[in-house]
PDB file of C-alpha atoms in Angstrom:
ATOM      1  CA  MET A 227     -46.164  83.716  17.054  1.00 46.00           C
ATOM      2  CA  GLU A 228     -42.665  84.369  18.341  1.00 52.00           C
ATOM      3  CA  PHE A 229     -42.393  83.966  22.121  1.00 54.00           C
ATOM      4  CA  LYS A 230     -39.721  86.600  22.509  1.00 55.00           C
ATOM      5  CA  GLU A 231     -41.583  89.231  20.574  1.00 56.00           C
ATOM      6  CA  ILE A 232     -44.818  88.958  22.493  1.00 58.00           C
ATOM      7  CA  LEU A 233     -43.399  89.209  25.959  1.00 63.00           C
ATOM      8  CA  ASN A 234     -41.223  92.172  25.130  1.00 59.00           C
ATOM      9  CA  HIS A 235     -44.322  94.109  24.159  1.00 68.00           C
ATOM     10  CA  ALA A 236     -46.138  93.566  27.444  1.00 80.00           C
ATOM     11  CA  ARG A 237     -45.620  96.430  29.882  1.00 90.00           C
ATOM     12  CA  PHE A 238     -46.413  96.355  33.612  1.00 93.00           C
ATOM     13  CA  SER A 239     -49.098  98.971  34.143  1.00 95.00           C
ATOM     14  CA  GLN A 240     -51.324  98.344  37.150  1.00 97.00           C
ATOM     15  CA  VAL A 241     -51.800  96.977  40.643  1.00 98.00           C
ATOM     16  CA  GLY A 242     -55.526  96.285  41.101  1.00 98.00           C
ATOM     17  CA  PHE A 243     -57.353  96.072  44.441  1.00 98.00           C
ATOM     18  CA  VAL A 244     -60.875  94.855  45.212  1.00 98.00           C
ATOM     19  CA  VAL A 245     -62.520  96.887  47.979  1.00 98.00           C
ATOM     20  CA  ARG A 246     -65.895  97.013  49.705  1.00 98.00           C
ATOM     21  CA  ASP A 247     -66.196 100.813  49.790  1.00 98.00           C
ATOM     22  CA  ILE A 248     -64.427 102.502  46.921  1.00 98.00           C
ATOM     23  CA  GLU A 249     -65.175 106.027  48.185  1.00 98.00           C
ATOM     24  CA  ALA A 250     -63.627 105.395  51.595  1.00 98.00           C
ATOM     25  CA  THR A 251     -60.544 103.598  50.258  1.00 98.00           C
ATOM     26  CA  LYS A 252     -60.084 106.128  47.468  1.00 97.00           C
ATOM     27  CA  ALA A 253     -60.084 108.964  49.994  1.00 97.00           C
ATOM     28  CA  LEU A 254     -57.405 107.203  52.070  1.00 96.00           C
ATOM     29  CA  PHE A 255     -55.115 106.539  49.112  1.00 95.00           C
ATOM     30  CA  ALA A 256     -55.561 110.114  47.878  1.00 93.00           C
ATOM     31  CA  LYS A 257     -54.507 111.298  51.342  1.00 92.00           C
ATOM     32  CA  LEU A 258     -51.562 108.874  51.313  1.00 91.00           C
ATOM     33  CA  PHE A 259     -50.318 110.037  47.923  1.00 89.00           C
ATOM     34  CA  ASN A 260     -51.297 113.648  48.548  1.00 88.00           C
ATOM     35  CA  VAL A 261     -53.326 113.908  45.341  1.00 89.00           C
ATOM     36  CA  GLU A 262     -56.865 114.977  44.475  1.00 92.00           C
ATOM     37  CA  GLU A 263     -59.398 112.190  44.768  1.00 96.00           C
ATOM     38  CA  PRO A 264     -59.966 110.774  41.280  1.00 97.00           C
ATOM     39  CA  GLU A 265     -63.501 110.379  39.923  1.00 98.00           C
ATOM     40  CA  THR A 266     -65.214 107.057  40.485  1.00 98.00           C
ATOM     41  CA  ARG A 267     -66.536 105.444  37.321  1.00 97.00           C
ATOM     42  CA  PRO A 268     -70.019 104.156  38.208  1.00 97.00           C
ATOM     43  CA  ASP A 269     -69.470 100.952  36.206  1.00 97.00           C
ATOM     44  CA  ALA A 270     -67.033  99.211  33.871  1.00 96.00           C
ATOM     45  CA  GLY A 271     -69.419  99.669  30.943  1.00 96.00           C
ATOM     46  CA  GLN A 272     -72.680  98.256  29.646  1.00 97.00           C
ATOM     47  CA  PHE A 273     -72.879  94.641  28.553  1.00 98.00           C
ATOM     48  CA  GLU A 274     -74.033  95.593  25.036  1.00 97.00           C
ATOM     49  CA  VAL A 275     -70.587  97.166  24.580  1.00 98.00           C
ATOM     50  CA  THR A 276     -68.362  95.125  26.904  1.00 98.00           C
ATOM     51  CA  GLY A 277     -69.729  91.664  26.105  1.00 98.00           C
ATOM     52  CA  THR A 278     -68.345  90.533  29.482  1.00 98.00           C
ATOM     53  CA  GLU A 279     -67.642  86.796  29.630  1.00 98.00           C
ATOM     54  CA  ILE A 280     -66.857  84.687  32.704  1.00 98.00           C
ATOM     55  CA  TYR A 281     -65.274  81.330  31.909  1.00 97.00           C
ATOM     56  CA  GLY A 282     -66.478  81.794  28.344  1.00 97.00           C
ATOM     57  CA  LYS A 283     -70.112  82.491  29.175  1.00 98.00           C
ATOM     58  CA  PRO A 284     -71.900  85.827  28.820  1.00 98.00           C
ATOM     59  CA  ALA A 285     -72.159  87.647  32.171  1.00 98.00           C
ATOM     60  CA  PRO A 286     -74.433  90.627  31.545  1.00 98.00           C
ATOM     61  CA  LYS A 287     -74.788  91.529  35.220  1.00 98.00           C
ATOM     62  CA  ALA A 288     -71.151  91.380  36.370  1.00 98.00           C
ATOM     63  CA  ASN A 289     -69.931  94.890  36.998  1.00 98.00           C
ATOM     64  CA  ALA A 290     -67.907  97.135  39.286  1.00 98.00           C
ATOM     65  CA  LYS A 291     -67.170 100.733  40.201  1.00 98.00           C
ATOM     66  CA  LEU A 292     -63.622 101.773  39.279  1.00 98.00           C
ATOM     67  CA  ALA A 293     -61.149 104.463  40.301  1.00 98.00           C
ATOM     68  CA  PHE A 294     -57.545 105.005  39.223  1.00 97.00           C
ATOM     69  CA  MET A 295     -54.524 106.795  40.644  1.00 95.00           C
ATOM     70  CA  ASP A 296     -50.909 106.922  39.462  1.00 93.00           C
ATOM     71  CA  LEU A 297     -48.407 104.955  41.547  1.00 92.00           C
ATOM     72  CA  VAL A 298     -45.651 106.202  39.282  1.00 90.00           C
ATOM     73  CA  PRO A 299     -46.053 107.556  35.747  1.00 89.00           C
ATOM     74  CA  GLY A 300     -47.305 104.667  33.630  1.00 91.00           C
ATOM     75  CA  VAL A 301     -48.266 102.435  36.570  1.00 94.00           C
ATOM     76  CA  GLN A 302     -51.678 102.831  38.157  1.00 96.00           C
ATOM     77  CA  LEU A 303     -53.340 101.818  41.363  1.00 97.00           C
ATOM     78  CA  GLU A 304     -56.815 100.548  40.418  1.00 98.00           C
ATOM     79  CA  LEU A 305     -59.586 100.339  42.998  1.00 98.00           C
ATOM     80  CA  ILE A 306     -62.514  98.050  42.155  1.00 98.00           C
ATOM     81  CA  GLU A 307     -65.779  97.830  44.082  1.00 98.00           C
ATOM     82  CA  PRO A 308     -67.639  94.846  42.616  1.00 98.00           C
ATOM     83  CA  ASN A 309     -71.413  94.723  42.465  1.00 98.00           C
ATOM     84  CA  GLU A 310     -73.222  91.755  44.029  1.00 97.00           C
ATOM     85  CA  GLU A 311     -73.186  89.555  40.904  1.00 98.00           C
ATOM     86  CA  PRO A 312     -70.592  86.822  40.372  1.00 97.00           C
ATOM     87  CA  SER A 313     -67.438  88.140  38.709  1.00 98.00           C
ATOM     88  CA  VAL A 314     -63.669  87.791  38.906  1.00 98.00           C
ATOM     89  CA  TRP A 315     -63.846  90.721  41.334  1.00 98.00           C
ATOM     90  CA  ARG A 316     -66.782  89.685  43.538  1.00 98.00           C
ATOM     91  CA  ASP A 317     -65.636  86.064  43.742  1.00 97.00           C
ATOM     92  CA  ALA A 318     -62.114  87.032  44.832  1.00 97.00           C
ATOM     93  CA  MET A 319     -63.467  89.400  47.482  1.00 97.00           C
ATOM     94  CA  GLU A 320     -65.874  86.807  48.847  1.00 97.00           C
ATOM     95  CA  LYS A 321     -63.120  84.231  49.003  1.00 95.00           C
ATOM     96  CA  TYR A 322     -60.106  86.246  50.137  1.00 93.00           C
ATOM     97  CA  GLY A 323     -61.487  89.576  51.333  1.00 96.00           C
ATOM     98  CA  GLU A 324     -60.374  93.008  50.208  1.00 98.00           C
ATOM     99  CA  GLY A 325     -56.882  93.488  48.873  1.00 98.00           C
ATOM    100  CA  ILE A 326     -54.588  93.154  45.893  1.00 98.00           C
ATOM    101  CA  HIS A 327     -56.463  91.339  43.135  1.00 98.00           C
ATOM    102  CA  HIS A 328     -54.203  91.417  40.080  1.00 98.00           C
ATOM    103  CA  ILE A 329     -51.230  92.922  38.346  1.00 97.00           C
ATOM    104  CA  ALA A 330     -51.853  94.168  34.821  1.00 97.00           C
ATOM    105  CA  PHE A 331     -49.766  94.439  31.682  1.00 96.00           C
ATOM    106  CA  ASN A 332     -50.504  96.549  28.615  1.00 95.00           C
ATOM    107  CA  CYS A 333     -49.944  94.712  25.381  1.00 92.00           C
ATOM    108  CA  GLU A 334     -50.723  95.009  21.703  1.00 90.00           C
ATOM    109  CA  ASN A 335     -51.972  91.471  21.300  1.00 89.00           C
ATOM    110  CA  ALA A 336     -53.882  90.402  24.393  1.00 94.00           C
ATOM    111  CA  ASP A 337     -55.421  87.335  22.723  1.00 95.00           C
ATOM    112  CA  GLU A 338     -52.026  85.933  21.799  1.00 92.00           C
ATOM    113  CA  VAL A 339     -50.474  86.684  25.179  1.00 93.00           C
ATOM    114  CA  ALA A 340     -53.495  85.094  26.891  1.00 95.00           C
ATOM    115  CA  GLU A 341     -53.058  81.993  24.749  1.00 94.00           C
ATOM    116  CA  LEU A 342     -49.408  81.877  25.729  1.00 93.00           C
ATOM    117  CA  LEU A 343     -50.206  82.220  29.448  1.00 95.00           C
ATOM    118  CA  VAL A 344     -52.677  79.363  29.117  1.00 96.00           C
ATOM    119  CA  LYS A 345     -50.421  77.073  27.087  1.00 95.00           C
ATOM    120  CA  GLU A 346     -47.010  77.810  28.549  1.00 93.00           C
ATOM    121  CA  PHE A 347     -47.797  78.962  32.097  1.00 95.00           C
ATOM    122  CA  GLY A 348     -50.787  76.869  33.117  1.00 97.00           C
ATOM    123  CA  GLY A 349     -53.128  79.867  33.133  1.00 98.00           C
ATOM    124  CA  THR A 350     -56.940  79.853  33.031  1.00 98.00           C
ATOM    125  CA  ILE A 351     -58.932  82.652  31.443  1.00 98.00           C
ATOM    126  CA  GLU A 352     -61.446  83.777  34.069  1.00 98.00           C
ATOM    127  CA  GLN A 353     -63.113  86.867  32.693  1.00 98.00           C
ATOM    128  CA  ARG A 354     -62.817  89.120  29.689  1.00 98.00           C
ATOM    129  CA  GLY A 355     -64.587  92.005  28.034  1.00 98.00           C
ATOM    130  CA  LYS A 356     -64.239  95.215  26.099  1.00 98.00           C
ATOM    131  CA  TYR A 357     -63.736  98.572  27.771  1.00 97.00           C
ATOM    132  CA  GLY A 358     -66.933 100.522  28.402  1.00 96.00           C
ATOM    133  CA  ASP A 359     -66.231 102.759  25.399  1.00 96.00           C
ATOM    134  CA  ALA A 360     -65.162  99.828  23.191  1.00 97.00           C
ATOM    135  CA  SER A 361     -61.658 101.316  22.891  1.00 97.00           C
ATOM    136  CA  GLY A 362     -59.889  98.184  24.075  1.00 98.00           C
ATOM    137  CA  GLN A 363     -60.194  94.887  25.868  1.00 98.00           C
ATOM    138  CA  TYR A 364     -59.130  93.226  29.116  1.00 98.00           C
ATOM    139  CA  ILE A 365     -58.507  89.560  29.919  1.00 98.00           C
ATOM    140  CA  TYR A 366     -58.076  88.199  33.456  1.00 98.00           C
ATOM    141  CA  ILE A 367     -55.985  85.040  33.687  1.00 98.00           C
ATOM    142  CA  ASP A 368     -55.599  82.920  36.820  1.00 98.00           C
ATOM    143  CA  CYS A 369     -51.850  82.210  36.886  1.00 98.00           C
ATOM    144  CA  PHE A 370     -51.718  81.351  40.595  1.00 98.00           C
ATOM    145  CA  ASP A 371     -50.296  77.871  40.105  1.00 98.00           C
ATOM    146  CA  GLN A 372     -47.117  78.899  38.298  1.00 97.00           C
ATOM    147  CA  LEU A 373     -46.841  82.695  38.584  1.00 97.00           C
ATOM    148  CA  LYS A 374     -48.543  83.010  41.999  1.00 98.00           C
ATOM    149  CA  CYS A 375     -50.921  85.762  40.939  1.00 98.00           C
ATOM    150  CA  ARG A 376     -53.746  86.822  38.660  1.00 98.00           C
ATOM    151  CA  ILE A 377     -52.587  88.631  35.537  1.00 97.00           C
ATOM    152  CA  GLU A 378     -54.753  91.092  33.641  1.00 97.00           C
ATOM    153  CA  LEU A 379     -53.900  91.866  30.047  1.00 96.00           C
ATOM    154  CA  LEU A 380     -54.952  95.251  28.732  1.00 96.00           C
ATOM    155  CA  GLU A 381     -55.072  96.088  25.035  1.00 96.00           C
ATOM    156  CA  SER A 382     -55.974  99.417  23.506  1.00 95.00           C
ATOM    157  CA  PHE A 383     -57.448  99.170  20.002  1.00 95.00           C
ATOM    158  CA  ARG A 384     -56.426 102.731  19.153  1.00 80.00           C
TER     159      ARG A 384
ATOM    160  CA  MET B  69     -43.030 116.783  60.069  1.00 46.00           C
ATOM    161  CA  GLU B  70     -45.045 118.123  57.158  1.00 53.00           C
ATOM    162  CA  PHE B  71     -47.534 115.557  55.793  1.00 55.00           C
ATOM    163  CA  LYS B  72     -47.358 116.809  52.235  1.00 56.00           C
ATOM    164  CA  GLU B  73     -43.583 116.712  52.077  1.00 56.00           C
ATOM    165  CA  ILE B  74     -43.198 113.168  53.293  1.00 58.00           C
ATOM    166  CA  LEU B  75     -45.632 111.512  50.959  1.00 64.00           C
ATOM    167  CA  ASN B  76     -44.292 113.254  47.906  1.00 60.00           C
ATOM    168  CA  HIS B  77     -40.919 111.708  48.569  1.00 68.00           C
ATOM    169  CA  ALA B  78     -42.172 108.132  48.675  1.00 79.00           C
ATOM    170  CA  ARG B  79     -41.863 106.368  45.307  1.00 90.00           C
ATOM    171  CA  PHE B  80     -43.555 103.094  44.342  1.00 94.00           C
ATOM    172  CA  SER B  81     -40.757 100.653  43.676  1.00 95.00           C
ATOM    173  CA  GLN B  82     -41.696  97.006  44.208  1.00 97.00           C
ATOM    174  CA  VAL B  83     -44.294  94.252  44.118  1.00 98.00           C
ATOM    175  CA  GLY B  84     -43.127  91.508  46.499  1.00 98.00           C
ATOM    176  CA  PHE B  85     -44.180  87.844  46.371  1.00 98.00           C
ATOM    177  CA  VAL B  86     -43.641  85.063  48.910  1.00 98.00           C
ATOM    178  CA  VAL B  87     -42.983  81.712  47.240  1.00 98.00           C
ATOM    179  CA  ARG B  88     -42.153  78.179  48.328  1.00 98.00           C
ATOM    180  CA  ASP B  89     -39.526  77.495  45.661  1.00 98.00           C
ATOM    181  CA  ILE B  90     -37.702  80.622  44.560  1.00 98.00           C
ATOM    182  CA  GLU B  91     -35.678  78.801  41.884  1.00 98.00           C
ATOM    183  CA  ALA B  92     -38.753  77.383  40.157  1.00 98.00           C
ATOM    184  CA  THR B  93     -40.768  80.625  40.302  1.00 98.00           C
ATOM    185  CA  LYS B  94     -37.787  82.717  39.270  1.00 97.00           C
ATOM    186  CA  ALA B  95     -37.289  80.545  36.195  1.00 97.00           C
ATOM    187  CA  LEU B  96     -40.946  80.985  35.206  1.00 96.00           C
ATOM    188  CA  PHE B  97     -40.916  84.774  35.584  1.00 95.00           C
ATOM    189  CA  ALA B  98     -37.634  85.001  33.670  1.00 93.00           C
ATOM    190  CA  LYS B  99     -39.278  83.022  30.863  1.00 92.00           C
ATOM    191  CA  LEU B 100     -42.362  85.259  31.034  1.00 91.00           C
ATOM    192  CA  PHE B 101     -40.356  88.469  30.812  1.00 89.00           C
ATOM    193  CA  ASN B 102     -37.798  86.980  28.451  1.00 88.00           C
ATOM    194  CA  VAL B 103     -34.843  87.956  30.622  1.00 89.00           C
ATOM    195  CA  GLU B 104     -31.877  86.131  32.118  1.00 92.00           C
ATOM    196  CA  GLU B 105     -32.603  84.532  35.458  1.00 96.00           C
ATOM    197  CA  PRO B 106     -31.339  86.868  38.178  1.00 97.00           C
ATOM    198  CA  GLU B 107     -29.082  85.558  40.940  1.00 98.00           C
ATOM    199  CA  THR B 108     -30.721  84.359  44.124  1.00 98.00           C
ATOM    200  CA  ARG B 109     -29.391  85.983  47.273  1.00 97.00           C
ATOM    201  CA  PRO B 110     -28.991  83.172  49.802  1.00 97.00           C
ATOM    202  CA  ASP B 111     -30.298  85.350  52.630  1.00 97.00           C
ATOM    203  CA  ALA B 112     -31.391  88.889  53.506  1.00 96.00           C
ATOM    204  CA  GLY B 113     -28.277  89.384  55.609  1.00 96.00           C
ATOM    205  CA  GLN B 114     -26.855  88.348  58.948  1.00 97.00           C
ATOM    206  CA  PHE B 115     -28.551  89.410  62.171  1.00 98.00           C
ATOM    207  CA  GLU B 116     -25.410  91.124  63.452  1.00 97.00           C
ATOM    208  CA  VAL B 117     -25.848  93.600  60.581  1.00 98.00           C
ATOM    209  CA  THR B 118     -29.609  93.586  59.949  1.00 98.00           C
ATOM    210  CA  GLY B 119     -30.792  93.623  63.560  1.00 98.00           C
ATOM    211  CA  THR B 120     -34.093  92.170  62.324  1.00 98.00           C
ATOM    212  CA  GLU B 121     -37.016  92.917  64.642  1.00 98.00           C
ATOM    213  CA  ILE B 122     -40.496  91.410  64.584  1.00 98.00           C
ATOM    214  CA  TYR B 123     -43.094  93.402  66.504  1.00 97.00           C
ATOM    215  CA  GLY B 124     -40.237  95.185  68.197  1.00 97.00           C
ATOM    216  CA  LYS B 125     -38.388  92.076  69.364  1.00 98.00           C
ATOM    217  CA  PRO B 126     -35.065  90.789  68.013  1.00 98.00           C
ATOM    218  CA  ALA B 127     -35.571  87.964  65.517  1.00 98.00           C
ATOM    219  CA  PRO B 128     -32.093  86.598  64.813  1.00 98.00           C
ATOM    220  CA  LYS B 129     -33.349  83.555  62.924  1.00 98.00           C
ATOM    221  CA  ALA B 130     -35.910  85.130  60.564  1.00 98.00           C
ATOM    222  CA  ASN B 131     -34.519  85.108  57.054  1.00 98.00           C
ATOM    223  CA  ALA B 132     -35.310  84.521  53.400  1.00 98.00           C
ATOM    224  CA  LYS B 133     -33.793  83.945  49.988  1.00 98.00           C
ATOM    225  CA  LEU B 134     -34.384  86.871  47.623  1.00 98.00           C
ATOM    226  CA  ALA B 135     -34.404  87.481  43.872  1.00 98.00           C
ATOM    227  CA  PHE B 136     -35.251  90.622  41.907  1.00 97.00           C
ATOM    228  CA  MET B 137     -36.383  91.394  38.361  1.00 95.00           C
ATOM    229  CA  ASP B 138     -37.470  94.654  36.745  1.00 93.00           C
ATOM    230  CA  LEU B 139     -41.184  94.987  36.000  1.00 92.00           C
ATOM    231  CA  VAL B 140     -40.506  98.367  34.443  1.00 90.00           C
ATOM    232  CA  PRO B 141     -37.453 100.562  35.047  1.00 89.00           C
ATOM    233  CA  GLY B 142     -37.569 101.602  38.704  1.00 91.00           C
ATOM    234  CA  VAL B 143     -40.198  99.039  39.726  1.00 93.00           C
ATOM    235  CA  GLN B 144     -39.083  95.546  40.707  1.00 96.00           C
ATOM    236  CA  LEU B 145     -40.682  92.175  41.106  1.00 97.00           C
ATOM    237  CA  GLU B 146     -39.258  90.702  44.325  1.00 98.00           C
ATOM    238  CA  LEU B 147     -39.418  86.978  45.018  1.00 98.00           C
ATOM    239  CA  ILE B 148     -38.998  85.890  48.637  1.00 98.00           C
ATOM    240  CA  GLU B 149     -38.556  82.323  49.855  1.00 98.00           C
ATOM    241  CA  PRO B 150     -38.804  82.490  53.657  1.00 98.00           C
ATOM    242  CA  ASN B 151     -36.909  80.100  55.882  1.00 98.00           C
ATOM    243  CA  GLU B 152     -38.833  78.063  58.459  1.00 97.00           C
ATOM    244  CA  GLU B 153     -38.592  80.615  61.279  1.00 98.00           C
ATOM    245  CA  PRO B 154     -41.411  83.037  62.086  1.00 97.00           C
ATOM    246  CA  SER B 155     -41.210  86.227  60.005  1.00 98.00           C
ATOM    247  CA  VAL B 156     -43.469  88.614  58.126  1.00 98.00           C
ATOM    248  CA  TRP B 157     -42.766  86.394  55.104  1.00 98.00           C
ATOM    249  CA  ARG B 158     -43.174  82.923  56.644  1.00 98.00           C
ATOM    250  CA  ASP B 159     -46.283  83.923  58.602  1.00 97.00           C
ATOM    251  CA  ALA B 160     -48.013  85.356  55.523  1.00 97.00           C
ATOM    252  CA  MET B 161     -47.212  82.256  53.481  1.00 97.00           C
ATOM    253  CA  GLU B 162     -48.485  79.916  56.194  1.00 97.00           C
ATOM    254  CA  LYS B 163     -51.687  81.907  56.525  1.00 95.00           C
ATOM    255  CA  TYR B 164     -52.478  82.867  52.919  1.00 93.00           C
ATOM    256  CA  GLY B 165     -50.226  80.714  50.767  1.00 96.00           C
ATOM    257  CA  GLU B 166     -47.884  81.899  48.059  1.00 98.00           C
ATOM    258  CA  GLY B 167     -48.571  85.155  46.288  1.00 98.00           C
ATOM    259  CA  ILE B 168     -48.318  88.927  46.437  1.00 98.00           C
ATOM    260  CA  HIS B 169     -47.058  89.904  49.873  1.00 98.00           C
ATOM    261  CA  HIS B 170     -46.477  93.672  49.758  1.00 98.00           C
ATOM    262  CA  ILE B 171     -46.014  96.763  47.692  1.00 97.00           C
ATOM    263  CA  ALA B 172     -42.938  98.819  48.482  1.00 97.00           C
ATOM    264  CA  PHE B 173     -42.070 102.500  48.357  1.00 96.00           C
ATOM    265  CA  ASN B 174     -38.623 104.040  48.391  1.00 95.00           C
ATOM    266  CA  CYS B 175     -38.356 107.008  50.703  1.00 92.00           C
ATOM    267  CA  GLU B 176     -35.737 109.184  52.349  1.00 89.00           C
ATOM    268  CA  ASN B 177     -37.238 109.022  55.806  1.00 89.00           C
ATOM    269  CA  ALA B 178     -38.680 105.584  56.453  1.00 94.00           C
ATOM    270  CA  ASP B 179     -39.018 106.115  60.211  1.00 95.00           C
ATOM    271  CA  GLU B 180     -41.167 109.208  59.741  1.00 92.00           C
ATOM    272  CA  VAL B 181     -43.309 107.650  57.012  1.00 93.00           C
ATOM    273  CA  ALA B 182     -43.790 104.550  59.178  1.00 95.00           C
ATOM    274  CA  GLU B 183     -44.895 106.746  62.062  1.00 94.00           C
ATOM    275  CA  LEU B 184     -47.354 108.465  59.757  1.00 93.00           C
ATOM    276  CA  LEU B 185     -48.769 105.145  58.501  1.00 95.00           C
ATOM    277  CA  VAL B 186     -49.232 104.056  62.100  1.00 96.00           C
ATOM    278  CA  LYS B 187     -50.784 107.301  63.345  1.00 95.00           C
ATOM    279  CA  GLU B 188     -52.818 108.406  60.350  1.00 93.00           C
ATOM    280  CA  PHE B 189     -53.599 105.141  58.544  1.00 95.00           C
ATOM    281  CA  GLY B 190     -54.030 102.621  61.352  1.00 97.00           C
ATOM    282  CA  GLY B 191     -50.872 100.740  60.415  1.00 98.00           C
ATOM    283  CA  THR B 192     -48.913  98.272  62.552  1.00 98.00           C
ATOM    284  CA  ILE B 193     -45.154  97.829  62.199  1.00 98.00           C
ATOM    285  CA  GLU B 194     -44.595  94.096  61.728  1.00 98.00           C
ATOM    286  CA  GLN B 195     -40.938  93.681  60.909  1.00 98.00           C
ATOM    287  CA  ARG B 196     -37.927  95.860  60.246  1.00 98.00           C
ATOM    288  CA  GLY B 197     -34.224  95.592  59.732  1.00 98.00           C
ATOM    289  CA  LYS B 198     -31.192  96.909  57.924  1.00 98.00           C
ATOM    290  CA  TYR B 199     -30.120  95.656  54.518  1.00 97.00           C
ATOM    291  CA  GLY B 200     -27.572  92.848  54.578  1.00 96.00           C
ATOM    292  CA  ASP B 201     -24.769  95.298  53.715  1.00 96.00           C
ATOM    293  CA  ALA B 202     -26.061  97.955  56.153  1.00 97.00           C
ATOM    294  CA  SER B 203     -26.658 100.339  53.237  1.00 97.00           C
ATOM    295  CA  GLY B 204     -30.302 100.988  54.117  1.00 98.00           C
ATOM    296  CA  GLN B 205     -33.325  99.805  56.035  1.00 98.00           C
ATOM    297  CA  TYR B 206     -36.757  98.287  55.396  1.00 98.00           C
ATOM    298  CA  ILE B 207     -39.936  98.502  57.464  1.00 98.00           C
ATOM    299  CA  TYR B 208     -43.006  96.315  56.849  1.00 98.00           C
ATOM    300  CA  ILE B 209     -46.289  97.873  57.953  1.00 98.00           C
ATOM    301  CA  ASP B 210     -49.619  96.041  58.082  1.00 98.00           C
ATOM    302  CA  CYS B 211     -52.025  98.561  56.527  1.00 98.00           C
ATOM    303  CA  PHE B 212     -54.707  96.011  55.635  1.00 98.00           C
ATOM    304  CA  ASP B 213     -57.466  97.686  57.619  1.00 98.00           C
ATOM    305  CA  GLN B 214     -57.400 101.032  55.807  1.00 97.00           C
ATOM    306  CA  LEU B 215     -55.155 100.603  52.744  1.00 97.00           C
ATOM    307  CA  LYS B 216     -55.964  96.916  52.107  1.00 98.00           C
ATOM    308  CA  CYS B 217     -52.357  95.821  51.806  1.00 98.00           C
ATOM    309  CA  ARG B 218     -48.976  95.503  53.473  1.00 98.00           C
ATOM    310  CA  ILE B 219     -46.635  98.381  52.704  1.00 97.00           C
ATOM    311  CA  GLU B 220     -42.868  98.091  52.813  1.00 97.00           C
ATOM    312  CA  LEU B 221     -40.807 101.224  53.175  1.00 96.00           C
ATOM    313  CA  LEU B 222     -37.295 101.137  51.761  1.00 96.00           C
ATOM    314  CA  GLU B 223     -34.654 103.684  52.646  1.00 96.00           C
ATOM    315  CA  SER B 224     -31.154 103.873  51.275  1.00 95.00           C
ATOM    316  CA  PHE B 225     -28.667 105.520  53.615  1.00 95.00           C
ATOM    317  CA  ARG B 226     -26.363 106.467  50.742  1.00 80.00           C
TER     318      ARG B 226
END
């Protein structure tokens, strides 16, 4: 695993927010950006497909509604309304309130980049799972100590 | 002032962080992105030029060290190490700790967009000033209630 190679393949792609009322916040951002309101996905997928894990343990009930808008081409605003179950989303909202939750990077090798963030940047893997249609995976890594934020890695399998 | 026109001219351009030690955090992000460490600007400019205002009142002592890196072309990571004086940066760090402080948009008409954020999105102008070389202006607007974040408007006069 060559350090240089991995990082050059990660591309900034998202600013993610946790919100209490995704419909209300979505409407406001659509008005702000003067775009049509995007559809709200009712959940992030079913556990049988996503295999959601929180701190390495299966979390079949953790879920959230999702909506996406372009900030600029290739960089999205993600709105996340967590359900009531513990998750990286619900826990952050309980603790810090609504607001910016993570920045995300697309990469081709999320497992390796996650390992690097853990080993070289003091990160902790908080939650991970496959996309609802099994077309990729996400990994949330608490990098607050060194990088002052939560980083999400996104990997498309296609 | 036509709503549609204004918002289409605002372009997402920055994720800004407040940090306690800009040199240490800068070194870590440079390692993460595999780039040279950018220079640190020793301050955001002198009051005689910037005319910094906080909640509409002159704030000659508010200042910060700054460093910038590209997240993707056209979108920067900004690191901000506030000095000890009250400012939108120092106050946020005292209250919430280090971390993501704002998202910024470039626009051609920051005063009008700020007015719109205040009137239509419940925003509050927190701090504003000219760039250190007088080539533009910035306006920080607390939009937490409706848009769940702080928005910075950036306007180049050139």
